[in-house]
Short mmCIF file of C-alpha atoms and ligand atoms in Angstrom, two decimals:
data_model
loop_
_atom_site.label_atom_id
_atom_site.label_comp_id
_atom_site.label_asym_id
_atom_site.label_seq_id
_atom_site.Cartn_x
_atom_site.Cartn_y
_atom_site.Cartn_z
CA MET S 1 20.40 5.70 -26.08
CA LYS S 2 19.25 5.13 -22.47
CA ASP S 3 16.08 7.26 -21.63
CA SER S 4 17.07 9.87 -18.84
CA ARG S 5 13.69 11.57 -18.82
CA PRO S 6 11.99 11.85 -15.35
CA VAL S 7 8.79 10.51 -14.39
CA LEU S 8 5.82 12.39 -12.68
CA ALA S 9 4.64 10.12 -9.86
CA ILE S 10 1.25 10.62 -8.04
CA ASP S 11 -0.10 9.01 -4.92
CA ILE S 12 -3.66 9.55 -4.03
CA GLY S 13 -5.09 8.44 -0.82
CA GLY S 14 -7.63 9.19 1.71
CA THR S 15 -5.50 11.60 3.99
CA LYS S 16 -3.31 13.13 1.23
CA PHE S 17 -2.67 13.79 -2.19
CA ALA S 18 1.05 13.51 -3.04
CA ALA S 19 3.00 14.00 -6.22
CA GLY S 20 6.75 13.90 -7.13
CA VAL S 21 9.23 14.08 -10.10
CA ALA S 22 11.37 10.83 -10.17
CA GLU S 23 14.77 10.31 -11.88
CA PRO S 24 15.15 7.04 -13.69
CA GLY S 25 16.99 5.45 -10.61
CA GLY S 26 13.98 6.09 -8.59
CA ARG S 27 15.20 9.22 -6.50
CA LEU S 28 12.79 11.85 -6.22
CA ILE S 29 14.19 15.31 -7.29
CA ALA S 30 10.88 17.35 -5.83
CA TRP S 31 7.73 16.43 -4.21
CA ALA S 32 4.78 17.96 -2.53
CA GLN S 33 1.63 17.14 -0.99
CA THR S 34 -1.66 18.32 0.13
CA PRO S 35 -4.30 17.02 2.48
CA THR S 36 -7.11 15.33 0.69
CA PRO S 37 -9.93 17.99 0.48
CA ARG S 38 -13.24 17.05 2.25
CA ASP S 39 -16.57 18.19 1.00
CA LEU S 40 -15.33 18.92 -2.56
CA ASP S 41 -17.25 17.64 -5.63
CA SER S 42 -15.31 15.31 -8.20
CA GLU S 43 -14.43 18.29 -10.43
CA GLN S 44 -13.00 20.40 -7.51
CA LEU S 45 -10.89 17.32 -6.32
CA TRP S 46 -9.48 16.91 -9.83
CA ARG S 47 -8.60 20.80 -9.91
CA THR S 48 -6.89 20.25 -6.63
CA LEU S 49 -4.67 17.51 -8.01
CA ASP S 50 -4.06 19.43 -11.30
CA THR S 51 -2.71 22.27 -9.30
CA LEU S 52 -0.65 20.06 -7.14
CA LEU S 53 0.82 18.71 -10.36
CA THR S 54 1.40 22.10 -11.94
CA ARG S 55 3.34 23.00 -8.73
CA VAL S 56 5.62 20.03 -8.36
CA LEU S 57 6.52 20.22 -12.16
CA ALA S 58 7.46 23.75 -11.59
CA SER S 59 9.44 23.20 -8.52
CA ALA S 60 11.65 20.53 -10.35
CA GLY S 61 11.90 22.85 -13.43
CA ILE S 62 10.54 20.13 -15.59
CA ALA S 63 7.95 20.83 -18.58
CA ALA S 64 5.13 18.28 -19.08
CA ALA S 65 6.84 17.78 -22.51
CA ASP S 66 10.02 16.42 -20.89
CA LEU S 67 8.44 13.64 -18.82
CA ALA S 68 8.86 9.93 -19.94
CA GLY S 69 5.30 9.25 -18.44
CA VAL S 70 2.96 9.58 -15.58
CA GLY S 71 2.56 6.76 -12.81
CA CYS S 72 -0.09 7.06 -10.43
CA GLY S 73 -1.19 4.94 -7.18
CA CYS S 74 -4.61 5.30 -6.11
CA GLY S 75 -6.73 3.88 -3.23
CA GLY S 76 -9.01 1.14 -4.42
CA PRO S 77 -11.09 -0.05 -5.44
CA MET S 78 -10.71 0.56 -9.14
CA GLU S 79 -11.57 -0.72 -12.55
CA TRP S 80 -8.08 -1.94 -13.72
CA PRO S 81 -6.19 -1.22 -16.06
CA ALA S 82 -9.06 1.31 -17.30
CA GLY S 83 -8.15 3.41 -14.32
CA LEU S 84 -11.77 4.12 -13.15
CA VAL S 85 -11.20 4.74 -9.54
CA SER S 86 -13.59 4.69 -6.80
CA PRO S 87 -11.48 5.24 -3.59
CA LEU S 88 -13.29 4.00 -0.30
CA ASN S 89 -11.97 7.19 1.49
CA ILE S 90 -12.73 9.65 -1.25
CA PRO S 91 -16.52 9.31 -1.63
CA ALA S 92 -16.77 12.16 -4.23
CA TRP S 93 -14.86 9.92 -6.76
CA ARG S 94 -16.91 6.95 -7.94
CA GLU S 95 -15.69 5.44 -11.16
CA PHE S 96 -13.83 8.55 -11.72
CA PRO S 97 -11.73 8.33 -15.02
CA LEU S 98 -8.58 9.00 -13.31
CA ARG S 99 -6.42 7.35 -15.88
CA GLY S 100 -8.10 9.00 -18.83
CA ARG S 101 -8.01 12.33 -17.25
CA LEU S 102 -4.25 12.26 -16.61
CA ALA S 103 -3.96 11.01 -20.08
CA GLY S 104 -5.81 14.21 -21.49
CA ARG S 105 -3.67 16.45 -19.33
CA PHE S 106 -0.44 14.63 -20.57
CA GLY S 107 -1.41 13.97 -24.08
CA GLY S 108 0.93 11.41 -25.80
CA ILE S 109 3.04 9.82 -22.81
CA PRO S 110 2.13 6.68 -21.15
CA VAL S 111 0.02 7.24 -18.10
CA ARG S 112 -0.60 4.39 -15.89
CA VAL S 113 -2.92 3.84 -12.74
CA HIS S 114 -2.63 1.01 -10.19
CA ASN S 115 -3.63 0.44 -6.63
CA ASP S 116 -1.67 2.40 -3.88
CA ALA S 117 -0.63 -1.00 -2.30
CA ILE S 118 0.43 -2.31 -5.45
CA CYS S 119 2.61 0.60 -5.89
CA MET S 120 4.14 0.36 -2.29
CA VAL S 121 4.86 -3.19 -3.08
CA ALA S 122 6.32 -2.55 -6.47
CA ALA S 123 8.73 0.23 -4.59
CA GLU S 124 9.80 -2.25 -1.73
CA HIS S 125 10.62 -4.54 -4.54
CA TRP S 126 12.52 -2.19 -6.74
CA ARG S 127 14.31 -0.14 -4.11
CA GLY S 128 13.46 -1.48 -0.44
CA ALA S 129 13.30 -4.51 1.50
CA GLY S 130 12.36 -6.92 -1.13
CA ARG S 131 15.42 -5.83 -3.50
CA GLY S 132 17.02 -8.69 -5.40
CA ARG S 133 14.39 -11.19 -4.55
CA SER S 134 12.14 -12.62 -7.01
CA ASN S 135 9.19 -14.15 -4.96
CA VAL S 136 8.05 -11.29 -2.72
CA LEU S 137 4.68 -10.35 -0.86
CA GLY S 138 4.25 -6.82 0.26
CA ILE S 139 1.66 -6.00 2.95
CA VAL S 140 0.35 -2.59 3.81
CA VAL S 141 -1.29 -2.46 7.44
CA SER S 142 -3.01 0.90 8.15
CA THR S 143 -6.80 1.94 7.92
CA GLY S 144 -7.12 -1.31 5.69
CA VAL S 145 -4.74 -3.95 4.73
CA GLY S 146 -3.50 -4.02 1.31
CA GLY S 147 -0.89 -6.19 -0.46
CA GLY S 148 0.62 -7.18 -3.78
CA LEU S 149 2.39 -10.21 -5.02
CA LEU S 150 5.66 -10.78 -7.09
CA LEU S 151 6.29 -14.04 -8.49
CA ASP S 152 9.35 -14.96 -10.70
CA GLY S 153 10.39 -11.37 -10.64
CA ARG S 154 7.07 -9.94 -11.78
CA LEU S 155 4.22 -8.32 -10.21
CA ILE S 156 1.10 -10.70 -10.64
CA ALA S 157 -2.11 -8.89 -11.80
CA GLY S 158 -4.72 -11.60 -11.67
CA ALA S 159 -7.92 -11.58 -13.77
CA SER S 160 -8.96 -8.08 -12.53
CA GLY S 161 -5.64 -6.74 -11.36
CA ASN S 162 -6.59 -7.67 -7.88
CA ALA S 163 -4.04 -10.53 -7.08
CA GLY S 164 -2.35 -9.98 -3.82
CA HIS S 165 -5.28 -9.15 -1.68
CA ILE S 166 -3.91 -10.68 1.40
CA GLY S 167 -6.24 -8.31 3.75
CA HIS S 168 -9.20 -10.60 2.84
CA VAL S 169 -7.44 -13.98 3.49
CA VAL S 170 -9.38 -15.69 6.41
CA VAL S 171 -7.46 -15.95 9.62
CA ASP S 172 -10.40 -16.48 12.26
CA PRO S 173 -13.63 -17.70 10.70
CA GLU S 174 -15.33 -18.54 13.87
CA ASP S 175 -14.66 -15.81 16.46
CA GLY S 176 -13.19 -12.93 14.11
CA PRO S 177 -14.94 -9.66 13.73
CA PRO S 178 -17.12 -9.10 10.66
CA CYS S 179 -15.13 -7.59 7.69
CA VAL S 180 -16.21 -4.44 5.48
CA CYS S 181 -16.11 -7.13 2.67
CA GLY S 182 -19.26 -8.88 4.00
CA GLY S 183 -17.18 -11.81 5.21
CA ARG S 184 -15.80 -12.67 8.82
CA GLY S 185 -12.70 -13.13 10.28
CA CYS S 186 -10.53 -11.72 7.23
CA LEU S 187 -6.92 -10.48 8.14
CA GLU S 188 -7.95 -7.03 7.49
CA ALA S 189 -11.08 -7.33 9.84
CA VAL S 190 -8.72 -8.07 12.80
CA ALA S 191 -5.55 -6.25 12.09
CA ARG S 192 -6.52 -2.80 10.32
CA GLY S 193 -5.98 0.16 12.70
CA PRO S 194 -9.68 1.05 13.36
CA ALA S 195 -10.32 -2.71 14.19
CA LEU S 196 -7.58 -2.93 16.73
CA VAL S 197 -8.64 0.35 18.07
CA SER S 198 -12.32 -0.65 18.77
CA TRP S 199 -11.16 -4.31 19.93
CA ALA S 200 -8.89 -2.42 22.63
CA GLN S 201 -11.75 -0.23 23.58
CA GLY S 202 -13.73 -3.43 24.21
CA GLU S 203 -10.91 -4.72 26.44
CA GLY S 204 -11.24 -1.44 28.68
CA TRP S 205 -8.37 0.64 26.79
CA ARG S 206 -9.34 4.21 27.18
CA PRO S 207 -7.23 6.54 24.87
CA GLY S 208 -5.95 10.33 25.80
CA GLN S 209 -7.22 13.13 23.63
CA GLY S 210 -8.95 13.03 20.50
CA ASP S 211 -9.88 10.24 17.99
CA ALA S 212 -7.86 6.85 19.01
CA THR S 213 -5.30 5.75 16.43
CA ALA S 214 -3.57 2.48 16.16
CA LYS S 215 -0.49 4.31 16.72
CA ASP S 216 -1.78 5.43 20.28
CA LEU S 217 -2.47 1.81 21.02
CA ALA S 218 1.24 0.94 19.87
CA ASP S 219 2.69 3.93 22.01
CA ASP S 220 0.60 2.80 25.04
CA GLY S 221 1.84 -0.77 24.30
CA ALA S 222 5.43 0.58 24.24
CA GLN S 223 4.84 2.30 27.55
CA GLY S 224 3.79 -1.02 28.95
CA HIS S 225 0.07 -0.95 28.72
CA PRO S 226 -1.21 -4.50 28.60
CA VAL S 227 -4.12 -3.94 26.45
CA GLY S 228 -1.89 -1.99 23.94
CA ARG S 229 0.42 -4.59 23.88
CA ALA S 230 -2.33 -7.53 23.56
CA ALA S 231 -3.57 -5.64 20.43
CA MET S 232 -0.18 -5.51 18.80
CA ARG S 233 -0.12 -9.47 19.63
CA ARG S 234 -3.48 -9.88 18.02
CA ALA S 235 -2.62 -8.10 15.01
CA GLY S 236 0.83 -9.94 14.86
CA ARG S 237 -0.66 -13.22 15.25
CA ALA S 238 -3.01 -12.76 12.49
CA LEU S 239 -0.33 -11.53 10.11
CA GLY S 240 1.55 -14.60 10.69
CA ILE S 241 -1.27 -16.91 10.13
CA ALA S 242 -2.06 -15.19 6.77
CA ILE S 243 1.53 -15.03 5.91
CA ALA S 244 2.04 -18.78 6.57
CA SER S 245 -1.09 -19.38 4.30
CA ALA S 246 0.55 -17.16 1.59
CA THR S 247 3.93 -18.72 1.74
CA HIS S 248 2.73 -22.16 1.03
CA LEU S 249 0.48 -20.99 -1.68
CA CYS S 250 3.15 -18.99 -3.49
CA ASP S 251 6.44 -20.45 -2.39
CA LEU S 252 7.62 -16.78 -0.97
CA GLU S 253 11.10 -15.64 -0.16
CA VAL S 254 10.50 -12.45 1.56
CA VAL S 255 7.40 -10.78 2.85
CA SER S 256 7.58 -7.02 3.51
CA VAL S 257 5.28 -5.51 6.27
CA GLY S 258 4.86 -1.71 5.77
CA GLY S 259 2.16 0.88 6.75
CA GLY S 260 1.84 2.64 10.09
CA LEU S 261 1.51 -0.37 12.26
CA SER S 262 4.97 -1.90 10.97
CA GLN S 263 6.53 0.95 13.08
CA ALA S 264 5.50 -1.14 16.24
CA GLY S 265 8.70 -3.30 15.91
CA ALA S 266 9.18 -6.20 18.22
CA MET S 267 5.84 -5.96 19.92
CA LEU S 268 4.01 -6.75 16.33
CA PHE S 269 6.90 -8.63 14.66
CA ASP S 270 7.63 -11.14 17.53
CA PRO S 271 4.02 -12.62 17.70
CA LEU S 272 3.94 -12.48 13.90
CA GLU S 273 7.14 -14.71 13.95
CA GLU S 274 5.84 -17.04 16.46
CA ALA S 275 2.40 -17.55 14.68
CA LEU S 276 4.21 -17.79 11.25
CA ARG S 277 6.70 -20.67 12.60
CA THR S 278 3.87 -22.47 14.35
CA HIS S 279 1.90 -22.65 10.78
CA ALA S 280 4.72 -22.76 8.19
CA ARG S 281 5.85 -26.26 8.74
CA LEU S 282 6.95 -27.45 5.14
CA GLU S 283 10.68 -27.27 4.76
CA PHE S 284 10.39 -24.64 1.90
CA ALA S 285 8.12 -22.60 3.81
CA ARG S 286 10.22 -22.37 6.90
CA GLN S 287 12.61 -20.36 4.56
CA VAL S 288 10.45 -17.31 4.22
CA ARG S 289 11.87 -14.03 5.85
CA VAL S 290 9.38 -11.31 7.05
CA VAL S 291 11.02 -7.69 7.21
CA ALA S 292 9.80 -4.35 7.97
CA ALA S 293 9.23 -2.27 4.70
CA ALA S 294 12.24 -0.08 3.93
CA LEU S 295 10.82 2.69 2.24
CA GLY S 296 8.77 5.22 4.30
CA GLN S 297 6.63 7.87 3.05
CA SER S 298 8.03 7.88 -0.08
CA ALA S 299 7.08 4.29 -1.05
CA GLY S 300 3.94 5.28 -2.77
CA LEU S 301 5.65 7.86 -5.34
CA VAL S 302 8.52 5.58 -5.78
CA GLY S 303 6.20 2.65 -6.91
CA ALA S 304 4.12 4.92 -8.90
CA ALA S 305 7.41 5.96 -10.80
CA ALA S 306 8.32 2.12 -11.40
CA LEU S 307 5.19 1.71 -13.29
CA ILE S 308 6.64 3.71 -15.93
CA PHE S 309 10.30 3.02 -15.29
CA LYS S 310 10.10 -0.88 -15.03
CA PRO S 311 6.77 -1.82 -16.95
CA LYS S 312 8.17 -5.39 -17.69
CA ARG S 313 8.23 -6.02 -13.93
CA TYR S 314 5.57 -3.93 -12.65
CA TRP S 315 2.80 -3.19 -15.45
CA SER S 316 1.13 -5.69 -17.37
CA GLY S 317 -2.07 -3.61 -17.99
CA ASP S 318 -1.51 -3.03 -21.66
ZN1 ZN W 1 -13.02 -9.12 4.08
#
């Protein structure tokens, strides 16, 4: 008999905690979110999450006993598959045993935790822009640059669950900015939102109210501001170079680009394509297609659900 039980999906990031109840096809029948609390200790954060989960299950009319499992995406780094999480943007959790705590809360059913970027990529492959393709790289450009890699139809974990870290592929070793990883000129160091903002400010861009974001920069670019346009070109070019390298290495069919910056449209994707076509010269590499991610805000939850619904493709942790 086909299992029709729903999955509880969780997405934990530096700006919000989100949770949803997903059907086997990936549709969310209920979801809720709360801003990631600041200035709370580790246990208080856990209670915030626990309350959110109780609330979303109640709104879906689902008892914990009716679930097929719990899938969770969380900001990295993490010890995988053990699920000890130390999200860069959530300082209160350092080696917090998220998978173990969830397993304790929902005793007996499968509980799986993976990197949030990996979950978004799984979602794009399962239900989004990578659907029907077997060799897909997904990139998520926001405050960092994350990614995940599917080859021969399966998510690749690597030795420690970290395969697909496209953000730290080097695109400009000589003149690129220093990276949070300690290196220089990584894709992330060039193209992450805060890096673009500080580059643009160095070029004389002066944002309006409040803290400047890459979205303000993209909006100004869309209005014709030359530094805004140049910043999108800078990010697009870096992405194109990294994608060319990844394509040659992995013989990719499709690369999906998601995250806030992917909303910038042609301003980002035209220079990306130009750099990609400059550097992807071999016949097989010229076939790769780069597309904007198709799933919006829900991708993290859909991908977390995929860890439970489609383990043959998206979970090799145990
Ligand atoms: Zn780096």
